[in-house]
Amino acid sequence: MLKAVAAKHDRKPAQIAIAWLLIQPVVSTVLIGAKRVDQLHENVKATEIFLDQEDMAQLDAVSRLPIEYPGWPLGS
């Protein structure tokens, strides 16, 4: 799914992942790593990506963690 959203925006999957993280209300800081300057530039371009509601729904669905005990009997 990440690759599909990346292809839709003509971006790299890492850029989409960073863009998704930047939108998450529980994430206060996104740390990016790069060995080369061109990698840093690519990562920073993630700030220019607009993910629509469909993109967010798809990415949220594939990133959702399974419910663990004791929450699974309650469905929460």
Backbone as JSON Lines, residues from 0, in Angstrom:
{"i":0,"aa":"M","n":[0.82,-1.19,0.0],"ca":[0.0,0.0,0.0],"c":[0.87,1.26,0.0]}
{"i":1,"aa":"L","n":[1.95,1.23,0.74],"ca":[2.85,2.38,0.79],"c":[3.4,2.69,-0.6]}
{"i":2,"aa":"K","n":[3.76,1.64,-1.33],"ca":[4.28,1.83,-2.68],"c":[3.21,2.39,-3.61]}
{"i":3,"aa":"A","n":[1.96,1.97,-3.43],"ca":[0.87,2.46,-4.26],"c":[0.63,3.96,-4.02]}
{"i":4,"aa":"V","n":[0.65,4.37,-2.77],"ca":[0.46,5.79,-2.46],"c":[1.66,6.59,-2.98]}
{"i":5,"aa":"A","n":[2.86,6.02,-2.85],"ca":[4.06,6.7,-3.37],"c":[3.96,6.87,-4.88]}
{"i":6,"aa":"A","n":[3.52,5.83,-5.58],"ca":[3.38,5.91,-7.04],"c":[2.34,6.96,-7.44]}
{"i":7,"aa":"K","n":[1.25,7.02,-6.68],"ca":[0.19,8.01,-6.94],"c":[0.74,9.44,-6.89]}
{"i":8,"aa":"H","n":[1.65,9.68,-5.96],"ca":[2.21,11.02,-5.77],"c":[3.54,11.2,-6.49]}
{"i":9,"aa":"D","n":[3.99,10.17,-7.2],"ca":[5.28,10.19,-7.89],"c":[6.4,10.53,-6.9]}
{"i":10,"aa":"R","n":[6.39,9.87,-5.77],"ca":[7.38,10.06,-4.72],"c":[7.92,8.71,-4.29]}
{"i":11,"aa":"K","n":[8.91,8.73,-3.44],"ca":[9.49,7.5,-2.91],"c":[8.72,7.08,-1.66]}
{"i":12,"aa":"P","n":[8.67,5.76,-1.39],"ca":[7.96,5.3,-0.19],"c":[8.44,5.96,1.1]}
{"i":13,"aa":"A","n":[9.73,6.18,1.23],"ca":[10.25,6.82,2.44],"c":[9.67,8.22,2.61]}
{"i":14,"aa":"Q","n":[9.5,8.94,1.51],"ca":[8.92,10.28,1.59],"c":[7.47,10.22,2.06]}
{"i":15,"aa":"I","n":[6.73,9.24,1.58],"ca":[5.33,9.08,1.99],"c":[5.27,8.72,3.47]}
{"i":16,"aa":"A","n":[6.16,7.85,3.91],"ca":[6.18,7.46,5.32],"c":[6.45,8.67,6.21]}
{"i":17,"aa":"I","n":[7.38,9.5,5.81],"ca":[7.69,10.71,6.59],"c":[6.5,11.67,6.57]}
{"i":18,"aa":"A","n":[5.88,11.85,5.41],"ca":[4.72,12.73,5.31],"c":[3.59,12.24,6.21]}
{"i":19,"aa":"W","n":[3.38,10.92,6.24],"ca":[2.34,10.33,7.09],"c":[2.66,10.59,8.56]}
{"i":20,"aa":"L","n":[3.9,10.4,8.94],"ca":[4.3,10.66,10.33],"c":[4.08,12.11,10.73]}
{"i":21,"aa":"L","n":[4.39,13.02,9.82],"ca":[4.25,14.45,10.12],"c":[2.8,14.84,10.41]}
{"i":22,"aa":"I","n":[1.84,14.08,9.91],"ca":[0.42,14.39,10.09],"c":[-0.13,13.78,11.38]}
{"i":23,"aa":"Q","n":[0.54,12.79,11.93],"ca":[0.03,12.09,13.11],"c":[0.0,13.02,14.32]}
{"i":24,"aa":"P","n":[-1.17,13.14,14.96],"ca":[-1.28,14.06,16.1],"c":[-0.45,13.63,17.31]}
{"i":25,"aa":"V","n":[-0.14,12.35,17.43],"ca":[0.63,11.87,18.59],"c":[2.14,11.95,18.36]}
{"i":26,"aa":"V","n":[2.55,12.36,17.18],"ca":[3.98,12.45,16.87],"c":[4.41,13.9,16.99]}
{"i":27,"aa":"S","n":[5.33,14.17,17.9],"ca":[5.78,15.54,18.09],"c":[7.03,15.85,17.28]}
{"i":28,"aa":"T","n":[7.82,14.82,16.97],"ca":[9.08,15.02,16.26],"c":[9.34,13.84,15.34]}
{"i":29,"aa":"V","n":[9.81,14.13,14.15],"ca":[10.2,13.07,13.22],"c":[11.7,13.22,12.98]}
{"i":30,"aa":"L","n":[12.43,12.2,13.34],"ca":[13.87,12.19,13.12],"c":[14.16,11.47,11.81]}
{"i":31,"aa":"I","n":[14.91,12.1,10.95],"ca":[15.25,11.47,9.69],"c":[16.75,11.21,9.67]}
{"i":32,"aa":"G","n":[17.13,10.19,8.97],"ca":[18.54,9.87,8.86],"c":[18.96,9.85,7.41]}
{"i":33,"aa":"A","n":[20.14,10.29,7.16],"ca":[20.66,10.31,5.8],"c":[22.18,10.21,5.86]}
{"i":34,"aa":"K","n":[22.73,9.43,4.95],"ca":[24.19,9.34,4.84],"c":[24.74,10.37,3.88]}
{"i":35,"aa":"R","n":[23.89,10.73,2.92],"ca":[24.35,11.66,1.88],"c":[23.41,12.87,1.83]}
{"i":36,"aa":"V","n":[23.91,13.95,1.29],"ca":[23.14,15.18,1.18],"c":[21.9,14.97,0.31]}
{"i":37,"aa":"D","n":[22.01,14.2,-0.77],"ca":[20.85,13.98,-1.63],"c":[19.74,13.22,-0.89]}
{"i":38,"aa":"Q","n":[20.12,12.32,0.02],"ca":[19.11,11.63,0.83],"c":[18.41,12.61,1.76]}
{"i":39,"aa":"L","n":[19.15,13.51,2.33],"ca":[18.57,14.53,3.2],"c":[17.58,15.39,2.43]}
{"i":40,"aa":"H","n":[17.95,15.8,1.23],"ca":[17.06,16.61,0.39],"c":[15.77,15.85,0.07]}
{"i":41,"aa":"E","n":[15.9,14.56,-0.25],"ca":[14.71,13.74,-0.55],"c":[13.8,13.65,0.67]}
{"i":42,"aa":"N","n":[14.39,13.44,1.84],"ca":[13.58,13.34,3.05],"c":[12.87,14.65,3.37]}
{"i":43,"aa":"V","n":[13.55,15.76,3.2],"ca":[12.94,17.06,3.48],"c":[11.79,17.36,2.52]}
{"i":44,"aa":"K","n":[11.86,16.85,1.3],"ca":[10.77,17.06,0.33],"c":[9.46,16.43,0.79]}
{"i":45,"aa":"A","n":[9.52,15.55,1.78],"ca":[8.29,14.95,2.32],"c":[7.38,16.01,2.91]}
{"i":46,"aa":"T","n":[7.92,17.14,3.31],"ca":[7.1,18.21,3.88],"c":[6.22,18.88,2.83]}
{"i":47,"aa":"E","n":[6.48,18.61,1.56],"ca":[5.71,19.21,0.46],"c":[4.56,18.31,0.0]}
{"i":48,"aa":"I","n":[4.44,17.13,0.57],"ca":[3.44,16.15,0.12],"c":[2.14,16.37,0.88]}
{"i":49,"aa":"F","n":[1.04,16.42,0.13],"ca":[-0.29,16.49,0.73],"c":[-0.95,15.12,0.58]}
{"i":50,"aa":"L","n":[-1.23,14.47,1.69],"ca":[-1.92,13.19,1.68],"c":[-3.4,13.44,1.92]}
{"i":51,"aa":"D","n":[-4.23,12.99,0.97],"ca":[-5.66,13.2,1.12],"c":[-6.26,12.14,2.06]}
{"i":52,"aa":"Q","n":[-7.57,12.23,2.28],"ca":[-8.23,11.32,3.22],"c":[-8.12,9.87,2.78]}
{"i":53,"aa":"E","n":[-8.19,9.62,1.48],"ca":[-8.06,8.25,0.98],"c":[-6.66,7.69,1.26]}
{"i":54,"aa":"D","n":[-5.65,8.51,1.01],"ca":[-4.27,8.1,1.31],"c":[-4.13,7.77,2.79]}
{"i":55,"aa":"M","n":[-4.62,8.67,3.63],"ca":[-4.5,8.49,5.07],"c":[-5.23,7.23,5.54]}
{"i":56,"aa":"A","n":[-6.41,6.98,5.0],"ca":[-7.16,5.78,5.39],"c":[-6.39,4.52,5.02]}
{"i":57,"aa":"Q","n":[-5.81,4.5,3.83],"ca":[-5.04,3.32,3.39],"c":[-3.8,3.13,4.26]}
{"i":58,"aa":"L","n":[-3.07,4.2,4.52],"ca":[-1.86,4.1,5.32],"c":[-2.17,3.78,6.78]}
{"i":59,"aa":"D","n":[-3.24,4.35,7.31],"ca":[-3.64,4.03,8.68],"c":[-4.01,2.56,8.81]}
{"i":60,"aa":"A","n":[-4.7,2.03,7.8],"ca":[-5.14,0.62,7.84],"c":[-3.95,-0.33,7.86]}
{"i":61,"aa":"V","n":[-2.95,-0.08,7.03],"ca":[-1.81,-1.0,6.98],"c":[-0.84,-0.81,8.14]}
{"i":62,"aa":"S","n":[-0.92,0.31,8.84],"ca":[0.0,0.55,9.95],"c":[-0.63,0.24,11.3]}
{"i":63,"aa":"R","n":[-1.91,-0.07,11.3],"ca":[-2.62,-0.34,12.55],"c":[-2.06,-1.61,13.19]}
{"i":64,"aa":"L","n":[-1.73,-1.51,14.46],"ca":[-1.23,-2.66,15.21],"c":[-2.39,-3.53,15.68]}
{"i":65,"aa":"P","n":[-2.18,-4.84,15.78],"ca":[-3.26,-5.7,16.28],"c":[-3.55,-5.38,17.75]}
{"i":66,"aa":"I","n":[-4.78,-5.57,18.13],"ca":[-5.18,-5.34,19.51],"c":[-4.6,-6.47,20.35]}
{"i":67,"aa":"E","n":[-3.97,-6.11,21.45],"ca":[-3.36,-7.1,22.32],"c":[-4.19,-7.3,23.58]}
{"i":68,"aa":"Y","n":[-3.96,-8.43,24.22],"ca":[-4.6,-8.7,25.48],"c":[-4.13,-7.68,26.51]}
{"i":69,"aa":"P","n":[-4.95,-7.13,27.35],"ca":[-6.31,-7.53,27.68],"c":[-7.37,-6.81,26.87]}
{"i":70,"aa":"G","n":[-6.98,-5.99,25.9],"ca":[-7.96,-5.22,25.16],"c":[-8.73,-5.99,24.12]}
{"i":71,"aa":"W","n":[-8.18,-7.11,23.6],"ca":[-8.86,-7.78,22.49],"c":[-10.23,-8.32,22.82]}
{"i":72,"aa":"P","n":[-10.54,-8.77,24.06],"ca":[-11.92,-9.22,24.31],"c":[-12.92,-8.08,24.23]}
{"i":73,"aa":"L","n":[-12.44,-6.87,24.46],"ca":[-13.34,-5.71,24.46],"c":[-13.46,-5.06,23.09]}
{"i":74,"aa":"G","n":[-12.58,-5.47,22.15],"ca":[-12.61,-4.89,20.82],"c":[-12.06,-3.49,20.78]}
{"i":75,"aa":"S","n":[-11.3,-3.11,21.78],"ca":[-10.75,-1.74,21.8],"c":[-9.29,-1.72,21.55]}
